[in-house]
Amino acid sequence: MLPSQLGAGDSLLDSLLTQLEAFCWEQRDAFGIRLAVEEALVNAIRHGNCLDCGKRVHVKCQLTAEEFWIRIEDEGDGFDPNGLPDPTAPENLEVPSGRGVMLMRNFMSLVEYNEQGNCVEMGKRRSDLASAE
Amino acid sequence: MAAKGHLEVTESDDVTIVRFLDRKILDEANIQELGQELFDLVETERRAKILLNFQNVEFLSSAALGKLITLDRKQKAQQGELKLSNIRPEIYEVFAITKLNKLFEIFDDESDALAAF
């Protein structure tokens, strides 16, 4: 469980990177996982829990040599991930929302929100194994 | 050479070269400070030609991209030029996914970027 403070997930992310290196995950995979988890945590803390100290972010995570999986749930009202503006549209370039979720979807194999939109599950199979299949 | 806060700022002829001192541009508080330092170069110091060298940068989040987009808008509003260089492949992919590689002029290295001003 993490408090609703920006940077609260730093030690989790550092530990995750160390474990990815220990399992010899490719640099691009490690970069993408790091980025996707960072974006999801910031979304949960800033937009989900609105930096409310009385709310927590619940994180469950599993990493093996082949696969990574994480679930991040906040205590906010949730949002519609399909209702975000397209951040690549010229008129939205200055709009701050949408870019983080777009990066999560591109770097991870699986990104799924629950119906309420306050819980995201993400997964990734390491690229060198996925491409060998 | 001037290093202040999150940036190292040098000159090459009339071009201001900015190198990032942070390897990770992720933390939101740092991004706010870094953004303001970049905006000061445009709004306070009126640097007309700015090159951002990303050689030191290993990680970059979407919040940092937002600052770069705003910087680009401010610089264009003053008829200034902004170019980027030395972006490692993983970070270039972030620009490509978000199509910001179309918005920014991105060069492989500093000398190529300097020659293009």
PDB file of C-alpha atoms in Angstrom:
ATOM      1  CA  MET A   1       0.000   0.000   0.000  1.00  0.00           C
ATOM      2  CA  LEU A   2       1.300   3.464  -0.903  1.00  0.00           C
ATOM      3  CA  PRO A   3       0.285   6.871   0.461  1.00  0.00           C
ATOM      4  CA  SER A   4      -1.176   9.420  -1.969  1.00  0.00           C
ATOM      5  CA  GLN A   5       2.024  11.423  -2.298  1.00  0.00           C
ATOM      6  CA  LEU A   6       3.914  11.967  -5.537  1.00  0.00           C
ATOM      7  CA  GLY A   7       7.134   9.987  -5.407  1.00  0.00           C
ATOM      8  CA  ALA A   8       5.614   7.429  -3.029  1.00  0.00           C
ATOM      9  CA  GLY A   9       6.330   4.665  -5.526  1.00  0.00           C
ATOM     10  CA  ASP A  10      10.016   5.514  -6.008  1.00  0.00           C
ATOM     11  CA  SER A  11      11.358   2.679  -3.862  1.00  0.00           C
ATOM     12  CA  LEU A  12       8.965   0.228  -5.550  1.00  0.00           C
ATOM     13  CA  LEU A  13      10.183   1.365  -8.965  1.00  0.00           C
ATOM     14  CA  ASP A  14      13.857   1.169  -7.955  1.00  0.00           C
ATOM     15  CA  SER A  15      13.335  -2.323  -6.599  1.00  0.00           C
ATOM     16  CA  LEU A  16      11.466  -3.330  -9.758  1.00  0.00           C
ATOM     17  CA  LEU A  17      14.321  -2.130 -11.981  1.00  0.00           C
ATOM     18  CA  THR A  18      16.853  -4.025  -9.879  1.00  0.00           C
ATOM     19  CA  GLN A  19      14.793  -7.204 -10.227  1.00  0.00           C
ATOM     20  CA  LEU A  20      14.348  -6.737 -13.987  1.00  0.00           C
ATOM     21  CA  GLU A  21      18.127  -6.427 -14.345  1.00  0.00           C
ATOM     22  CA  ALA A  22      18.650  -9.484 -12.146  1.00  0.00           C
ATOM     23  CA  PHE A  23      16.342 -11.476 -14.455  1.00  0.00           C
ATOM     24  CA  CYS A  24      18.249 -10.102 -17.509  1.00  0.00           C
ATOM     25  CA  TRP A  25      15.213  -8.433 -19.094  1.00  0.00           C
ATOM     26  CA  GLU A  26      16.099  -6.405 -22.212  1.00  0.00           C
ATOM     27  CA  GLN A  27      16.731  -2.706 -21.707  1.00  0.00           C
ATOM     28  CA  ARG A  28      13.738  -1.667 -23.813  1.00  0.00           C
ATOM     29  CA  ASP A  29      11.402  -3.912 -21.826  1.00  0.00           C
ATOM     30  CA  ALA A  30      12.745  -2.593 -18.516  1.00  0.00           C
ATOM     31  CA  PHE A  31      12.387   0.991 -19.765  1.00  0.00           C
ATOM     32  CA  GLY A  32       8.789   0.389 -20.868  1.00  0.00           C
ATOM     33  CA  ILE A  33       7.760  -1.312 -17.640  1.00  0.00           C
ATOM     34  CA  ARG A  34       9.383   1.437 -15.562  1.00  0.00           C
ATOM     35  CA  LEU A  35       7.606   4.105 -17.585  1.00  0.00           C
ATOM     36  CA  ALA A  36       4.203   2.372 -17.604  1.00  0.00           C
ATOM     37  CA  VAL A  37       4.257   1.767 -13.836  1.00  0.00           C
ATOM     38  CA  GLU A  38       5.382   5.351 -13.179  1.00  0.00           C
ATOM     39  CA  GLU A  39       2.553   6.735 -15.327  1.00  0.00           C
ATOM     40  CA  ALA A  40      -0.050   4.453 -13.700  1.00  0.00           C
ATOM     41  CA  LEU A  41       1.106   5.383 -10.183  1.00  0.00           C
ATOM     42  CA  VAL A  42       1.040   9.116 -10.939  1.00  0.00           C
ATOM     43  CA  ASN A  43      -2.465   8.717 -12.400  1.00  0.00           C
ATOM     44  CA  ALA A  44      -3.637   6.837  -9.281  1.00  0.00           C
ATOM     45  CA  ILE A  45      -2.078   9.275  -6.816  1.00  0.00           C
ATOM     46  CA  ARG A  46      -2.756  12.568  -8.603  1.00  0.00           C
ATOM     47  CA  HIS A  47      -5.946  11.970 -10.584  1.00  0.00           C
ATOM     48  CA  GLY A  48      -7.480   8.997  -8.738  1.00  0.00           C
ATOM     49  CA  ASN A  49      -6.867   9.882  -5.114  1.00  0.00           C
ATOM     50  CA  CYS A  50      -6.412  13.624  -5.820  1.00  0.00           C
ATOM     51  CA  LEU A  51      -3.343  13.670  -3.512  1.00  0.00           C
ATOM     52  CA  ASP A  52      -5.676  13.004  -0.566  1.00  0.00           C
ATOM     53  CA  CYS A  53      -3.504  11.802   2.375  1.00  0.00           C
ATOM     54  CA  GLY A  54      -6.474   9.829   3.715  1.00  0.00           C
ATOM     55  CA  LYS A  55      -6.513   7.611   0.628  1.00  0.00           C
ATOM     56  CA  ARG A  56      -4.109   4.842  -0.346  1.00  0.00           C
ATOM     57  CA  VAL A  57      -2.933   3.232  -3.557  1.00  0.00           C
ATOM     58  CA  HIS A  58      -3.008  -0.566  -3.446  1.00  0.00           C
ATOM     59  CA  VAL A  59      -0.338  -2.295  -5.499  1.00  0.00           C
ATOM     60  CA  LYS A  60       0.102  -5.976  -6.222  1.00  0.00           C
ATOM     61  CA  CYS A  61       2.963  -7.002  -8.445  1.00  0.00           C
ATOM     62  CA  GLN A  62       4.556 -10.195  -9.737  1.00  0.00           C
ATOM     63  CA  LEU A  63       7.769 -10.575 -11.687  1.00  0.00           C
ATOM     64  CA  THR A  64       9.404 -13.708 -13.036  1.00  0.00           C
ATOM     65  CA  ALA A  65      12.136 -14.270 -15.616  1.00  0.00           C
ATOM     66  CA  GLU A  66       9.426 -14.454 -18.307  1.00  0.00           C
ATOM     67  CA  GLU A  67       6.538 -12.241 -17.257  1.00  0.00           C
ATOM     68  CA  PHE A  68       5.630  -9.087 -15.391  1.00  0.00           C
ATOM     69  CA  TRP A  69       2.202  -8.339 -13.954  1.00  0.00           C
ATOM     70  CA  ILE A  70       0.955  -5.480 -11.779  1.00  0.00           C
ATOM     71  CA  ARG A  71      -2.372  -4.260 -10.432  1.00  0.00           C
ATOM     72  CA  ILE A  72      -2.687  -0.655  -9.229  1.00  0.00           C
ATOM     73  CA  GLU A  73      -5.913   0.382  -7.532  1.00  0.00           C
ATOM     74  CA  ASP A  74      -6.751   3.797  -6.115  1.00  0.00           C
ATOM     75  CA  GLU A  75      -9.599   4.867  -3.834  1.00  0.00           C
ATOM     76  CA  GLY A  76     -10.977   7.512  -6.172  1.00  0.00           C
ATOM     77  CA  ASP A  77     -14.121   7.652  -8.294  1.00  0.00           C
ATOM     78  CA  GLY A  78     -12.424   6.212 -11.361  1.00  0.00           C
ATOM     79  CA  PHE A  79     -12.424   7.488 -14.924  1.00  0.00           C
ATOM     80  CA  ASP A  80     -13.265   6.341 -18.447  1.00  0.00           C
ATOM     81  CA  PRO A  81      -9.956   5.370 -20.083  1.00  0.00           C
ATOM     82  CA  ASN A  82     -11.692   5.268 -23.469  1.00  0.00           C
ATOM     83  CA  GLY A  83     -12.939   8.834 -23.055  1.00  0.00           C
ATOM     84  CA  LEU A  84      -9.490  10.420 -23.034  1.00  0.00           C
ATOM     85  CA  PRO A  85      -8.655  12.871 -25.798  1.00  0.00           C
ATOM     86  CA  ASP A  86      -6.320  11.593 -28.519  1.00  0.00           C
ATOM     87  CA  PRO A  87      -3.040  13.214 -27.425  1.00  0.00           C
ATOM     88  CA  THR A  88      -1.608  12.902 -30.939  1.00  0.00           C
ATOM     89  CA  ALA A  89      -4.320  15.104 -32.489  1.00  0.00           C
ATOM     90  CA  PRO A  90      -2.850  18.547 -33.282  1.00  0.00           C
ATOM     91  CA  GLU A  91      -5.571  20.315 -31.276  1.00  0.00           C
ATOM     92  CA  ASN A  92      -4.697  18.212 -28.196  1.00  0.00           C
ATOM     93  CA  LEU A  93      -0.928  18.626 -28.182  1.00  0.00           C
ATOM     94  CA  GLU A  94      -1.138  21.045 -25.282  1.00  0.00           C
ATOM     95  CA  VAL A  95      -3.695  18.945 -23.401  1.00  0.00           C
ATOM     96  CA  PRO A  96      -1.883  17.148 -20.569  1.00  0.00           C
ATOM     97  CA  SER A  97      -4.167  14.099 -20.287  1.00  0.00           C
ATOM     98  CA  GLY A  98      -4.050  10.946 -22.356  1.00  0.00           C
ATOM     99  CA  ARG A  99      -0.352  10.752 -23.118  1.00  0.00           C
ATOM    100  CA  GLY A 100       0.506   8.596 -20.081  1.00  0.00           C
ATOM    101  CA  VAL A 101      -2.196   5.993 -20.813  1.00  0.00           C
ATOM    102  CA  MET A 102      -1.119   5.938 -24.454  1.00  0.00           C
ATOM    103  CA  LEU A 103       2.473   5.146 -23.421  1.00  0.00           C
ATOM    104  CA  MET A 104       1.239   2.433 -21.029  1.00  0.00           C
ATOM    105  CA  ARG A 105      -0.740   0.764 -23.834  1.00  0.00           C
ATOM    106  CA  ASN A 106       2.221   0.902 -26.218  1.00  0.00           C
ATOM    107  CA  PHE A 107       4.912  -0.425 -23.899  1.00  0.00           C
ATOM    108  CA  MET A 108       2.864  -3.131 -22.156  1.00  0.00           C
ATOM    109  CA  SER A 109       1.313  -6.283 -23.660  1.00  0.00           C
ATOM    110  CA  LEU A 110      -1.827  -5.930 -21.548  1.00  0.00           C
ATOM    111  CA  VAL A 111      -3.527  -2.852 -20.052  1.00  0.00           C
ATOM    112  CA  GLU A 112      -7.017  -3.351 -18.639  1.00  0.00           C
ATOM    113  CA  TYR A 113      -9.120  -1.115 -16.413  1.00  0.00           C
ATOM    114  CA  ASN A 114     -11.996  -2.286 -14.253  1.00  0.00           C
ATOM    115  CA  GLU A 115     -15.471  -0.953 -15.002  1.00  0.00           C
ATOM    116  CA  GLN A 116     -15.199   1.850 -12.451  1.00  0.00           C
ATOM    117  CA  GLY A 117     -11.853   2.932 -13.876  1.00  0.00           C
ATOM    118  CA  ASN A 118     -10.025   3.080 -10.538  1.00  0.00           C
ATOM    119  CA  CYS A 119      -7.993  -0.103 -11.014  1.00  0.00           C
ATOM    120  CA  VAL A 120      -5.605  -0.976 -13.805  1.00  0.00           C
ATOM    121  CA  GLU A 121      -3.943  -4.301 -14.511  1.00  0.00           C
ATOM    122  CA  MET A 122      -0.896  -4.367 -16.749  1.00  0.00           C
ATOM    123  CA  GLY A 123       1.193  -7.244 -17.994  1.00  0.00           C
ATOM    124  CA  LYS A 124       4.174  -7.843 -20.197  1.00  0.00           C
ATOM    125  CA  ARG A 125       5.886 -10.940 -21.541  1.00  0.00           C
ATOM    126  CA  ARG A 126       9.554 -10.323 -22.197  1.00  0.00           C
ATOM    127  CA  SER A 127      10.147  -9.412 -25.826  1.00  0.00           C
ATOM    128  CA  ASP A 128      12.922 -11.886 -26.587  1.00  0.00           C
ATOM    129  CA  LEU A 129      10.643 -14.757 -25.534  1.00  0.00           C
ATOM    130  CA  ALA A 130       7.523 -13.335 -27.180  1.00  0.00           C
ATOM    131  CA  SER A 131       9.328 -12.882 -30.528  1.00  0.00           C
ATOM    132  CA  ALA A 132      10.765 -16.408 -30.380  1.00  0.00           C
ATOM    133  CA  GLU A 133       7.285 -17.952 -30.255  1.00  0.00           C
TER     134      GLU A 133
ATOM    135  CA  MET B   1      29.339  27.330 -18.683  1.00  0.00           C
ATOM    136  CA  ALA B   2      26.491  27.807 -16.251  1.00  0.00           C
ATOM    137  CA  ALA B   3      24.920  25.002 -14.275  1.00  0.00           C
ATOM    138  CA  LYS B   4      21.848  25.921 -12.290  1.00  0.00           C
ATOM    139  CA  GLY B   5      19.243  23.638 -10.841  1.00  0.00           C
ATOM    140  CA  HIS B   6      18.481  20.918 -13.358  1.00  0.00           C
ATOM    141  CA  LEU B   7      20.249  22.348 -16.404  1.00  0.00           C
ATOM    142  CA  GLU B   8      23.749  23.015 -17.706  1.00  0.00           C
ATOM    143  CA  VAL B   9      23.685  25.914 -20.139  1.00  0.00           C
ATOM    144  CA  THR B  10      26.496  26.688 -22.604  1.00  0.00           C
ATOM    145  CA  GLU B  11      26.848  28.796 -25.750  1.00  0.00           C
ATOM    146  CA  SER B  12      28.042  27.895 -29.221  1.00  0.00           C
ATOM    147  CA  ASP B  13      28.053  31.044 -31.357  1.00  0.00           C
ATOM    148  CA  ASP B  14      24.457  32.265 -31.107  1.00  0.00           C
ATOM    149  CA  VAL B  15      22.995  28.916 -30.036  1.00  0.00           C
ATOM    150  CA  THR B  16      22.205  28.125 -26.396  1.00  0.00           C
ATOM    151  CA  ILE B  17      22.994  24.486 -25.651  1.00  0.00           C
ATOM    152  CA  VAL B  18      21.069  22.999 -22.742  1.00  0.00           C
ATOM    153  CA  ARG B  19      22.079  19.701 -21.156  1.00  0.00           C
ATOM    154  CA  PHE B  20      19.954  18.015 -18.529  1.00  0.00           C
ATOM    155  CA  LEU B  21      21.734  17.205 -15.276  1.00  0.00           C
ATOM    156  CA  ASP B  22      19.094  14.678 -14.174  1.00  0.00           C
ATOM    157  CA  ARG B  23      19.281  11.157 -15.560  1.00  0.00           C
ATOM    158  CA  LYS B  24      15.604  10.646 -14.769  1.00  0.00           C
ATOM    159  CA  ILE B  25      13.066  13.316 -15.638  1.00  0.00           C
ATOM    160  CA  LEU B  26      10.184  11.676 -13.821  1.00  0.00           C
ATOM    161  CA  ASP B  27       9.585  13.239 -10.462  1.00  0.00           C
ATOM    162  CA  GLU B  28       6.785  15.769 -10.697  1.00  0.00           C
ATOM    163  CA  ALA B  29       8.357  18.353  -8.358  1.00  0.00           C
ATOM    164  CA  ASN B  30      11.598  18.229 -10.362  1.00  0.00           C
ATOM    165  CA  ILE B  31       9.670  18.525 -13.610  1.00  0.00           C
ATOM    166  CA  GLN B  32       7.968  21.692 -12.374  1.00  0.00           C
ATOM    167  CA  GLU B  33      11.345  23.238 -11.492  1.00  0.00           C
ATOM    168  CA  LEU B  34      12.969  22.044 -14.684  1.00  0.00           C
ATOM    169  CA  GLY B  35      10.086  23.413 -16.746  1.00  0.00           C
ATOM    170  CA  GLN B  36      10.434  26.812 -15.124  1.00  0.00           C
ATOM    171  CA  GLU B  37      14.185  26.863 -15.783  1.00  0.00           C
ATOM    172  CA  LEU B  38      13.526  26.110 -19.448  1.00  0.00           C
ATOM    173  CA  PHE B  39      10.764  28.719 -19.680  1.00  0.00           C
ATOM    174  CA  ASP B  40      13.109  31.330 -18.135  1.00  0.00           C
ATOM    175  CA  LEU B  41      15.551  30.793 -21.004  1.00  0.00           C
ATOM    176  CA  VAL B  42      12.805  31.799 -23.427  1.00  0.00           C
ATOM    177  CA  GLU B  43      10.746  34.320 -21.482  1.00  0.00           C
ATOM    178  CA  THR B  44      13.357  36.041 -19.302  1.00  0.00           C
ATOM    179  CA  GLU B  45      16.623  35.558 -21.141  1.00  0.00           C
ATOM    180  CA  ARG B  46      15.090  35.640 -24.625  1.00  0.00           C
ATOM    181  CA  ARG B  47      17.358  32.964 -26.066  1.00  0.00           C
ATOM    182  CA  ALA B  48      16.421  32.836 -29.744  1.00  0.00           C
ATOM    183  CA  LYS B  49      18.119  29.525 -30.630  1.00  0.00           C
ATOM    184  CA  ILE B  50      17.956  26.682 -28.145  1.00  0.00           C
ATOM    185  CA  LEU B  51      19.309  23.160 -28.475  1.00  0.00           C
ATOM    186  CA  LEU B  52      18.244  20.587 -25.866  1.00  0.00           C
ATOM    187  CA  ASN B  53      20.837  17.816 -25.575  1.00  0.00           C
ATOM    188  CA  PHE B  54      19.326  14.671 -23.980  1.00  0.00           C
ATOM    189  CA  GLN B  55      22.591  12.728 -23.704  1.00  0.00           C
ATOM    190  CA  ASN B  56      22.322  12.280 -19.926  1.00  0.00           C
ATOM    191  CA  VAL B  57      18.627  11.450 -19.889  1.00  0.00           C
ATOM    192  CA  GLU B  58      17.736   7.797 -19.321  1.00  0.00           C
ATOM    193  CA  PHE B  59      14.068   8.146 -18.335  1.00  0.00           C
ATOM    194  CA  LEU B  60      11.400  10.662 -19.197  1.00  0.00           C
ATOM    195  CA  SER B  61       7.700  10.684 -18.304  1.00  0.00           C
ATOM    196  CA  SER B  62       4.631  12.125 -19.985  1.00  0.00           C
ATOM    197  CA  ALA B  63       4.666  15.045 -17.533  1.00  0.00           C
ATOM    198  CA  ALA B  64       8.091  16.029 -18.889  1.00  0.00           C
ATOM    199  CA  LEU B  65       6.762  15.829 -22.445  1.00  0.00           C
ATOM    200  CA  GLY B  66       4.106  18.358 -21.474  1.00  0.00           C
ATOM    201  CA  LYS B  67       6.799  20.841 -20.423  1.00  0.00           C
ATOM    202  CA  LEU B  68       8.675  20.371 -23.692  1.00  0.00           C
ATOM    203  CA  ILE B  69       5.491  21.010 -25.674  1.00  0.00           C
ATOM    204  CA  THR B  70       4.830  24.200 -23.734  1.00  0.00           C
ATOM    205  CA  LEU B  71       8.458  25.269 -24.222  1.00  0.00           C
ATOM    206  CA  ASP B  72       8.122  24.735 -27.959  1.00  0.00           C
ATOM    207  CA  ARG B  73       4.958  26.853 -28.058  1.00  0.00           C
ATOM    208  CA  LYS B  74       6.581  29.670 -26.088  1.00  0.00           C
ATOM    209  CA  GLN B  75       9.663  29.614 -28.302  1.00  0.00           C
ATOM    210  CA  LYS B  76       7.616  29.644 -31.502  1.00  0.00           C
ATOM    211  CA  ALA B  77       5.548  32.553 -30.157  1.00  0.00           C
ATOM    212  CA  GLN B  78       8.785  34.559 -30.010  1.00  0.00           C
ATOM    213  CA  GLN B  79       9.872  33.399 -33.468  1.00  0.00           C
ATOM    214  CA  GLY B  80      12.669  31.443 -31.799  1.00  0.00           C
ATOM    215  CA  GLU B  81      14.060  28.053 -32.745  1.00  0.00           C
ATOM    216  CA  LEU B  82      14.158  24.877 -30.660  1.00  0.00           C
ATOM    217  CA  LYS B  83      15.942  21.666 -31.601  1.00  0.00           C
ATOM    218  CA  LEU B  84      16.581  18.397 -29.750  1.00  0.00           C
ATOM    219  CA  SER B  85      19.530  16.008 -29.980  1.00  0.00           C
ATOM    220  CA  ASN B  86      21.223  12.927 -28.498  1.00  0.00           C
ATOM    221  CA  ILE B  87      17.994  11.154 -27.601  1.00  0.00           C
ATOM    222  CA  ARG B  88      18.562   7.486 -26.786  1.00  0.00           C
ATOM    223  CA  PRO B  89      16.405   4.957 -28.684  1.00  0.00           C
ATOM    224  CA  GLU B  90      14.014   4.138 -25.825  1.00  0.00           C
ATOM    225  CA  ILE B  91      13.231   7.787 -25.278  1.00  0.00           C
ATOM    226  CA  TYR B  92      12.947   8.457 -28.994  1.00  0.00           C
ATOM    227  CA  GLU B  93      10.285   5.753 -29.010  1.00  0.00           C
ATOM    228  CA  VAL B  94       8.335   7.790 -26.439  1.00  0.00           C
ATOM    229  CA  PHE B  95       8.441  10.757 -28.834  1.00  0.00           C
ATOM    230  CA  ALA B  96       7.437   8.536 -31.757  1.00  0.00           C
ATOM    231  CA  ILE B  97       4.500   6.872 -29.950  1.00  0.00           C
ATOM    232  CA  THR B  98       3.089  10.254 -28.998  1.00  0.00           C
ATOM    233  CA  LYS B  99       3.931  11.632 -32.473  1.00  0.00           C
ATOM    234  CA  LEU B 100       5.991  14.389 -30.896  1.00  0.00           C
ATOM    235  CA  ASN B 101       8.818  13.452 -33.271  1.00  0.00           C
ATOM    236  CA  LYS B 102       6.726  15.353 -35.843  1.00  0.00           C
ATOM    237  CA  LEU B 103       6.431  18.415 -33.620  1.00  0.00           C
ATOM    238  CA  PHE B 104      10.096  18.669 -32.633  1.00  0.00           C
ATOM    239  CA  GLU B 105      13.161  18.824 -34.838  1.00  0.00           C
ATOM    240  CA  ILE B 106      15.268  15.922 -33.544  1.00  0.00           C
ATOM    241  CA  PHE B 107      18.890  15.252 -34.533  1.00  0.00           C
ATOM    242  CA  ASP B 108      21.214  12.333 -33.810  1.00  0.00           C
ATOM    243  CA  ASP B 109      23.930  14.455 -32.244  1.00  0.00           C
ATOM    244  CA  GLU B 110      24.787  17.965 -31.183  1.00  0.00           C
ATOM    245  CA  SER B 111      26.925  18.860 -34.209  1.00  0.00           C
ATOM    246  CA  ASP B 112      24.146  17.883 -36.644  1.00  0.00           C
ATOM    247  CA  ALA B 113      21.678  19.991 -34.691  1.00  0.00           C
ATOM    248  CA  LEU B 114      24.015  22.993 -34.501  1.00  0.00           C
ATOM    249  CA  ALA B 115      24.576  22.842 -38.265  1.00  0.00           C
ATOM    250  CA  ALA B 116      20.822  22.998 -38.816  1.00  0.00           C
ATOM    251  CA  PHE B 117      20.257  26.360 -37.058  1.00  0.00           C
TER     252      PHE B 117
END
